[in-house]
């Protein structure tokens, strides 16, 4: 590694320590029509935190996730993830950036023409892991999410909870620094929802920063984590060990 | 380096697997490509043969050049060479008066020629000039008539003009239809490839969210498109090759009286053009169609 790269890395680390692994500085996202989906929000999420982002439909939660994934770019302010200014990431470098993030969606978004093993292995293929490493890492990750015995099953043969576990395994197999979960329990029954949340907590305890966007009041209130509430594109409350109040919905 | 090779092999393998994973789309694409290129190929084979027959007839068209009486043998040979060196002439033949009489008497008099003690065709030495392109016959005749010691030139203007007209019509109409067929094929095939990929846009999105590079996402689709194009182009080529051979054999066997007119072009000559064009269209559209369609879904 060159001295210049080392210095850049050190600068990024310092930035993360000071401002957070995710730092939004007066970020606005406007579309061509209507009012801004996100309107000048400032937010710091530090390494190893577990944060719920709550709010009703249209509050800007999903736009926030899409900004963090660099699917969208902010129209105002600056968004930083892992010390990188997202607006400065060139199109060709977006894949490399996304490999630092694990992402889980409400609708699982699995490759349904492939089996469980292939879905998880795919994430490793993307980062050019050797076959040997893939054969070692994938079964181990499937065991972590409790799917060791189902690695050959087609994803369409699995229950919702199991499909979300596969999505979680895929998101985590590359050891991302941040896990973004967009309504991970939205399609699950209470039992499976709690199991998934349990897994997310476990992952967080191992050092991964976890950001969960959710509507699930019961889970938010029970878990006693940091809760950032959004309404009409702005942050209306940000509480350590917070709750999801009625007035925020 | 090893990692890059691994990735390349993986993406190629995925391209092949994708064909079977999406077998209905693959079948639909192969069928569309095969149907379009079959129409194109079959029509081309007919056009090529039609032109071949017209060209064969053209090759048999000749003009006859007669000399002024008393022209020396050397001078006749000199004029023969002048005509032979012309670009529009495919071949020439010097026919002496004695040779003409021999042919005429054997073909037309059959045993009554003995009554002639002298050659009645004396002084009818001539040069036959066969045309490469009958449309230039008039120009050639004008040139020859300007040569001293040439008495007159026999030609069939009606035949030359008819052949020139037919050839022109064949060129314009058939080339036009082939171009239209090709454009329709390109449109249909690229649409099929495009629809097949568009229904998998979700899959492309997922790959991009995970951090796959554009190459990693695109390579299997492009390879898949190219293989589908190759198979789709290969099927009609095999079908047309066999059908052409069987049909030409059948026509020659069944209608021997037509063998002078229906002079089939050798199958190799037809496929000398058809094979590269069909493969290029099939593989090319598979490549560019999938490349551009995937690009539309990459911006995630």
JSON list of N, CA and C in Angstrom, two decimals, chain B residues 63-86 89 92-94 125-129 140-141 143-153:
[
{"chain": "B", "resi": 63, "resn": "UNK", "atom": "N", "xyz": [-22.44, -12.13, -79.91]},
{"chain": "B", "resi": 63, "resn": "UNK", "atom": "CA", "xyz": [-22.61, -11.38, -81.17]},
{"chain": "B", "resi": 63, "resn": "UNK", "atom": "C", "xyz": [-21.66, -12.00, -82.19]},
{"chain": "B", "resi": 64, "resn": "UNK", "atom": "N", "xyz": [-22.00, -11.87, -83.46]},
{"chain": "B", "resi": 64, "resn": "UNK", "atom": "CA", "xyz": [-21.15, -12.46, -84.51]},
{"chain": "B", "resi": 64, "resn": "UNK", "atom": "C", "xyz": [-20.60, -11.34, -85.39]},
{"chain": "B", "resi": 65, "resn": "UNK", "atom": "N", "xyz": [-19.29, -11.35, -85.57]},
{"chain": "B", "resi": 65, "resn": "UNK", "atom": "CA", "xyz": [-18.62, -10.28, -86.33]},
{"chain": "B", "resi": 65, "resn": "UNK", "atom": "C", "xyz": [-18.17, -10.84, -87.68]},
{"chain": "B", "resi": 66, "resn": "UNK", "atom": "N", "xyz": [-18.64, -10.24, -88.76]},
{"chain": "B", "resi": 66, "resn": "UNK", "atom": "CA", "xyz": [-18.25, -10.68, -90.10]},
{"chain": "B", "resi": 66, "resn": "UNK", "atom": "C", "xyz": [-17.29, -9.67, -90.71]},
{"chain": "B", "resi": 67, "resn": "UNK", "atom": "N", "xyz": [-16.44, -10.19, -91.60]},
{"chain": "B", "resi": 67, "resn": "UNK", "atom": "CA", "xyz": [-15.39, -9.34, -92.18]},
{"chain": "B", "resi": 67, "resn": "UNK", "atom": "C", "xyz": [-15.72, -8.96, -93.61]},
{"chain": "B", "resi": 68, "resn": "UNK", "atom": "N", "xyz": [-15.10, -7.87, -94.06]},
{"chain": "B", "resi": 68, "resn": "UNK", "atom": "CA", "xyz": [-15.23, -7.44, -95.45]},
{"chain": "B", "resi": 68, "resn": "UNK", "atom": "C", "xyz": [-14.58, -8.52, -96.32]},
{"chain": "B", "resi": 69, "resn": "UNK", "atom": "N", "xyz": [-15.16, -8.82, -97.46]},
{"chain": "B", "resi": 69, "resn": "UNK", "atom": "CA", "xyz": [-14.65, -9.87, -98.33]},
{"chain": "B", "resi": 69, "resn": "UNK", "atom": "C", "xyz": [-13.21, -9.56, -98.71]},
{"chain": "B", "resi": 70, "resn": "UNK", "atom": "N", "xyz": [-12.38, -10.57, -98.68]},
{"chain": "B", "resi": 70, "resn": "UNK", "atom": "CA", "xyz": [-10.98, -10.40, -99.08]},
{"chain": "B", "resi": 70, "resn": "UNK", "atom": "C", "xyz": [-10.07, -10.01, -97.94]},
{"chain": "B", "resi": 71, "resn": "UNK", "atom": "N", "xyz": [-10.61, -9.90, -96.73]},
{"chain": "B", "resi": 71, "resn": "UNK", "atom": "CA", "xyz": [-9.75, -9.56, -95.57]},
{"chain": "B", "resi": 71, "resn": "UNK", "atom": "C", "xyz": [-8.79, -10.73, -95.32]},
{"chain": "B", "resi": 72, "resn": "UNK", "atom": "N", "xyz": [-7.51, -10.36, -95.11]},
{"chain": "B", "resi": 72, "resn": "UNK", "atom": "CA", "xyz": [-6.50, -11.42, -94.94]},
{"chain": "B", "resi": 72, "resn": "UNK", "atom": "C", "xyz": [-6.70, -12.14, -93.60]},
{"chain": "B", "resi": 73, "resn": "UNK", "atom": "N", "xyz": [-6.12, -13.34, -93.57]},
{"chain": "B", "resi": 73, "resn": "UNK", "atom": "CA", "xyz": [-6.21, -14.16, -92.34]},
{"chain": "B", "resi": 73, "resn": "UNK", "atom": "C", "xyz": [-5.55, -13.43, -91.16]},
{"chain": "B", "resi": 74, "resn": "UNK", "atom": "N", "xyz": [-4.42, -12.75, -91.43]},
{"chain": "B", "resi": 74, "resn": "UNK", "atom": "CA", "xyz": [-3.69, -12.04, -90.36]},
{"chain": "B", "resi": 74, "resn": "UNK", "atom": "C", "xyz": [-4.56, -10.91, -89.78]},
{"chain": "B", "resi": 75, "resn": "UNK", "atom": "N", "xyz": [-5.21, -10.20, -90.70]},
{"chain": "B", "resi": 75, "resn": "UNK", "atom": "CA", "xyz": [-6.04, -9.06, -90.26]},
{"chain": "B", "resi": 75, "resn": "UNK", "atom": "C", "xyz": [-7.24, -9.57, -89.43]},
{"chain": "B", "resi": 76, "resn": "UNK", "atom": "N", "xyz": [-7.82, -10.69, -89.89]},
{"chain": "B", "resi": 76, "resn": "UNK", "atom": "CA", "xyz": [-8.95, -11.26, -89.13]},
{"chain": "B", "resi": 76, "resn": "UNK", "atom": "C", "xyz": [-8.51, -11.66, -87.72]},
{"chain": "B", "resi": 77, "resn": "UNK", "atom": "N", "xyz": [-7.30, -12.23, -87.67]},
{"chain": "B", "resi": 77, "resn": "UNK", "atom": "CA", "xyz": [-6.77, -12.65, -86.36]},
{"chain": "B", "resi": 77, "resn": "UNK", "atom": "C", "xyz": [-6.51, -11.42, -85.47]},
{"chain": "B", "resi": 78, "resn": "UNK", "atom": "N", "xyz": [-6.03, -10.34, -86.14]},
{"chain": "B", "resi": 78, "resn": "UNK", "atom": "CA", "xyz": [-5.75, -9.10, -85.41]},
{"chain": "B", "resi": 78, "resn": "UNK", "atom": "C", "xyz": [-7.06, -8.53, -84.81]},
{"chain": "B", "resi": 79, "resn": "UNK", "atom": "N", "xyz": [-8.11, -8.52, -85.62]},
{"chain": "B", "resi": 79, "resn": "UNK", "atom": "CA", "xyz": [-9.41, -8.01, -85.14]},
{"chain": "B", "resi": 79, "resn": "UNK", "atom": "C", "xyz": [-9.95, -8.92, -84.02]},
{"chain": "B", "resi": 80, "resn": "UNK", "atom": "N", "xyz": [-9.77, -10.22, -84.21]},
{"chain": "B", "resi": 80, "resn": "UNK", "atom": "CA", "xyz": [-10.18, -11.19, -83.18]},
{"chain": "B", "resi": 80, "resn": "UNK", "atom": "C", "xyz": [-9.52, -10.84, -81.83]},
{"chain": "B", "resi": 81, "resn": "UNK", "atom": "N", "xyz": [-8.22, -10.55, -81.88]},
{"chain": "B", "resi": 81, "resn": "UNK", "atom": "CA", "xyz": [-7.50, -10.21, -80.64]},
{"chain": "B", "resi": 81, "resn": "UNK", "atom": "C", "xyz": [-8.02, -8.90, -80.02]},
{"chain": "B", "resi": 82, "resn": "UNK", "atom": "N", "xyz": [-8.33, -7.94, -80.92]},
{"chain": "B", "resi": 82, "resn": "UNK", "atom": "CA", "xyz": [-8.84, -6.64, -80.43]},
{"chain": "B", "resi": 82, "resn": "UNK", "atom": "C", "xyz": [-10.16, -6.84, -79.67]},
{"chain": "B", "resi": 83, "resn": "UNK", "atom": "N", "xyz": [-11.01, -7.71, -80.23]},
{"chain": "B", "resi": 83, "resn": "UNK", "atom": "CA", "xyz": [-12.31, -7.96, -79.58]},
{"chain": "B", "resi": 83, "resn": "UNK", "atom": "C", "xyz": [-12.09, -8.72, -78.27]},
{"chain": "B", "resi": 84, "resn": "UNK", "atom": "N", "xyz": [-11.20, -9.69, -78.34]},
{"chain": "B", "resi": 84, "resn": "UNK", "atom": "CA", "xyz": [-10.95, -10.55, -77.17]},
{"chain": "B", "resi": 84, "resn": "UNK", "atom": "C", "xyz": [-10.41, -9.76, -75.97]},
{"chain": "B", "resi": 85, "resn": "UNK", "atom": "N", "xyz": [-9.67, -8.68, -76.29]},
{"chain": "B", "resi": 85, "resn": "UNK", "atom": "CA", "xyz": [-9.06, -7.92, -75.19]},
{"chain": "B", "resi": 85, "resn": "UNK", "atom": "C", "xyz": [-10.06, -6.95, -74.53]},
{"chain": "B", "resi": 86, "resn": "UNK", "atom": "N", "xyz": [-11.25, -6.86, -75.06]},
{"chain": "B", "resi": 86, "resn": "UNK", "atom": "CA", "xyz": [-12.25, -5.95, -74.47]},
{"chain": "B", "resi": 86, "resn": "UNK", "atom": "C", "xyz": [-12.74, -6.46, -73.10]},
{"chain": "B", "resi": 89, "resn": "UNK", "atom": "N", "xyz": [-16.10, -8.49, -72.73]},
{"chain": "B", "resi": 89, "resn": "UNK", "atom": "CA", "xyz": [-16.18, -9.78, -73.43]},
{"chain": "B", "resi": 89, "resn": "UNK", "atom": "C", "xyz": [-15.67, -10.88, -72.51]},
{"chain": "B", "resi": 92, "resn": "UNK", "atom": "N", "xyz": [-14.03, -15.39, -76.66]},
{"chain": "B", "resi": 92, "resn": "UNK", "atom": "CA", "xyz": [-14.27, -15.23, -78.11]},
{"chain": "B", "resi": 92, "resn": "UNK", "atom": "C", "xyz": [-13.90, -16.54, -78.81]},
{"chain": "B", "resi": 93, "resn": "UNK", "atom": "N", "xyz": [-14.38, -16.64, -80.02]},
{"chain": "B", "resi": 93, "resn": "UNK", "atom": "CA", "xyz": [-14.14, -17.88, -80.77]},
{"chain": "B", "resi": 93, "resn": "UNK", "atom": "C", "xyz": [-14.06, -17.49, -82.25]},
{"chain": "B", "resi": 94, "resn": "UNK", "atom": "N", "xyz": [-12.95, -17.84, -82.90]},
{"chain": "B", "resi": 94, "resn": "UNK", "atom": "CA", "xyz": [-12.84, -17.57, -84.35]},
{"chain": "B", "resi": 94, "resn": "UNK", "atom": "C", "xyz": [-13.41, -18.78, -85.08]},
{"chain": "B", "resi": 125, "resn": "UNK", "atom": "N", "xyz": [-16.19, -16.23, -92.75]},
{"chain": "B", "resi": 125, "resn": "UNK", "atom": "CA", "xyz": [-15.36, -16.33, -91.53]},
{"chain": "B", "resi": 125, "resn": "UNK", "atom": "C", "xyz": [-15.89, -15.29, -90.53]},
{"chain": "B", "resi": 126, "resn": "UNK", "atom": "N", "xyz": [-15.91, -15.67, -89.30]},
{"chain": "B", "resi": 126, "resn": "UNK", "atom": "CA", "xyz": [-16.45, -14.73, -88.30]},
{"chain": "B", "resi": 126, "resn": "UNK", "atom": "C", "xyz": [-15.85, -14.95, -86.92]},
{"chain": "B", "resi": 127, "resn": "UNK", "atom": "N", "xyz": [-16.10, -13.98, -86.06]},
{"chain": "B", "resi": 127, "resn": "UNK", "atom": "CA", "xyz": [-15.68, -14.10, -84.64]},
{"chain": "B", "resi": 127, "resn": "UNK", "atom": "C", "xyz": [-16.94, -14.03, -83.78]},
{"chain": "B", "resi": 128, "resn": "UNK", "atom": "N", "xyz": [-17.07, -15.01, -82.90]},
{"chain": "B", "resi": 128, "resn": "UNK", "atom": "CA", "xyz": [-18.19, -14.94, -81.93]},
{"chain": "B", "resi": 128, "resn": "UNK", "atom": "C", "xyz": [-17.65, -14.36, -80.62]},
{"chain": "B", "resi": 129, "resn": "UNK", "atom": "N", "xyz": [-18.32, -13.37, -80.13]},
{"chain": "B", "resi": 129, "resn": "UNK", "atom": "CA", "xyz": [-17.90, -12.77, -78.85]},
{"chain": "B", "resi": 129, "resn": "UNK", "atom": "C", "xyz": [-19.03, -12.94, -77.82]},
{"chain": "B", "resi": 140, "resn": "UNK", "atom": "N", "xyz": [-20.32, -2.38, -77.29]},
{"chain": "B", "resi": 140, "resn": "UNK", "atom": "CA", "xyz": [-19.32, -3.23, -77.93]},
{"chain": "B", "resi": 140, "resn": "UNK", "atom": "C", "xyz": [-19.55, -3.25, -79.45]},
{"chain": "B", "resi": 141, "resn": "UNK", "atom": "N", "xyz": [-20.80, -3.40, -79.83]},
{"chain": "B", "resi": 141, "resn": "UNK", "atom": "CA", "xyz": [-21.13, -3.45, -81.26]},
{"chain": "B", "resi": 141, "resn": "UNK", "atom": "C", "xyz": [-20.72, -2.16, -81.94]},
{"chain": "B", "resi": 143, "resn": "UNK", "atom": "N", "xyz": [-18.35, -0.17, -81.07]},
{"chain": "B", "resi": 143, "resn": "UNK", "atom": "CA", "xyz": [-16.89, -0.18, -81.16]},
{"chain": "B", "resi": 143, "resn": "UNK", "atom": "C", "xyz": [-16.42, -1.06, -82.33]},
{"chain": "B", "resi": 144, "resn": "UNK", "atom": "N", "xyz": [-17.00, -2.27, -82.39]},
{"chain": "B", "resi": 144, "resn": "UNK", "atom": "CA", "xyz": [-16.54, -3.22, -83.42]},
{"chain": "B", "resi": 144, "resn": "UNK", "atom": "C", "xyz": [-16.85, -2.68, -84.83]},
{"chain": "B", "resi": 145, "resn": "UNK", "atom": "N", "xyz": [-18.01, -2.07, -84.95]},
{"chain": "B", "resi": 145, "resn": "UNK", "atom": "CA", "xyz": [-18.39, -1.56, -86.27]},
{"chain": "B", "resi": 145, "resn": "UNK", "atom": "C", "xyz": [-17.45, -0.44, -86.74]},
{"chain": "B", "resi": 146, "resn": "UNK", "atom": "N", "xyz": [-16.76, 0.17, -85.79]},
{"chain": "B", "resi": 146, "resn": "UNK", "atom": "CA", "xyz": [-15.84, 1.24, -86.17]},
{"chain": "B", "resi": 146, "resn": "UNK", "atom": "C", "xyz": [-14.47, 0.69, -86.62]},
{"chain": "B", "resi": 147, "resn": "UNK", "atom": "N", "xyz": [-14.25, -0.62, -86.46]},
{"chain": "B", "resi": 147, "resn": "UNK", "atom": "CA", "xyz": [-12.95, -1.20, -86.84]},
{"chain": "B", "resi": 147, "resn": "UNK", "atom": "C", "xyz": [-12.94, -1.40, -88.37]},
{"chain": "B", "resi": 148, "resn": "UNK", "atom": "N", "xyz": [-11.94, -0.88, -89.06]},
{"chain": "B", "resi": 148, "resn": "UNK", "atom": "CA", "xyz": [-11.85, -1.11, -90.51]},
{"chain": "B", "resi": 148, "resn": "UNK", "atom": "C", "xyz": [-11.78, -2.61, -90.82]},
{"chain": "B", "resi": 149, "resn": "UNK", "atom": "N", "xyz": [-12.33, -3.03, -91.90]},
{"chain": "B", "resi": 149, "resn": "UNK", "atom": "CA", "xyz": [-12.39, -4.43, -92.38]},
{"chain": "B", "resi": 149, "resn": "UNK", "atom": "C", "xyz": [-13.48, -5.25, -91.70]},
{"chain": "B", "resi": 150, "resn": "UNK", "atom": "N", "xyz": [-14.23, -4.63, -90.82]},
{"chain": "B", "resi": 150, "resn": "UNK", "atom": "CA", "xyz": [-15.40, -5.33, -90.26]},
{"chain": "B", "resi": 150, "resn": "UNK", "atom": "C", "xyz": [-16.59, -4.98, -91.16]},
{"chain": "B", "resi": 151, "resn": "UNK", "atom": "N", "xyz": [-17.24, -6.03, -91.65]},
{"chain": "B", "resi": 151, "resn": "UNK", "atom": "CA", "xyz": [-18.35, -5.79, -92.58]},
{"chain": "B", "resi": 151, "resn": "UNK", "atom": "C", "xyz": [-19.64, -5.46, -91.82]},
{"chain": "B", "resi": 152, "resn": "UNK", "atom": "N", "xyz": [-20.06, -6.40, -90.98]},
{"chain": "B", "resi": 152, "resn": "UNK", "atom": "CA", "xyz": [-21.23, -6.14, -90.15]},
{"chain": "B", "resi": 152, "resn": "UNK", "atom": "C", "xyz": [-21.22, -7.04, -88.90]},
{"chain": "B", "resi": 153, "resn": "UNK", "atom": "N", "xyz": [-22.13, -6.70, -87.96]},
{"chain": "B", "resi": 153, "resn": "UNK", "atom": "CA", "xyz": [-22.20, -7.45, -86.69]},
{"chain": "B", "resi": 153, "resn": "UNK", "atom": "C", "xyz": [-23.64, -7.91, -86.49]}
]
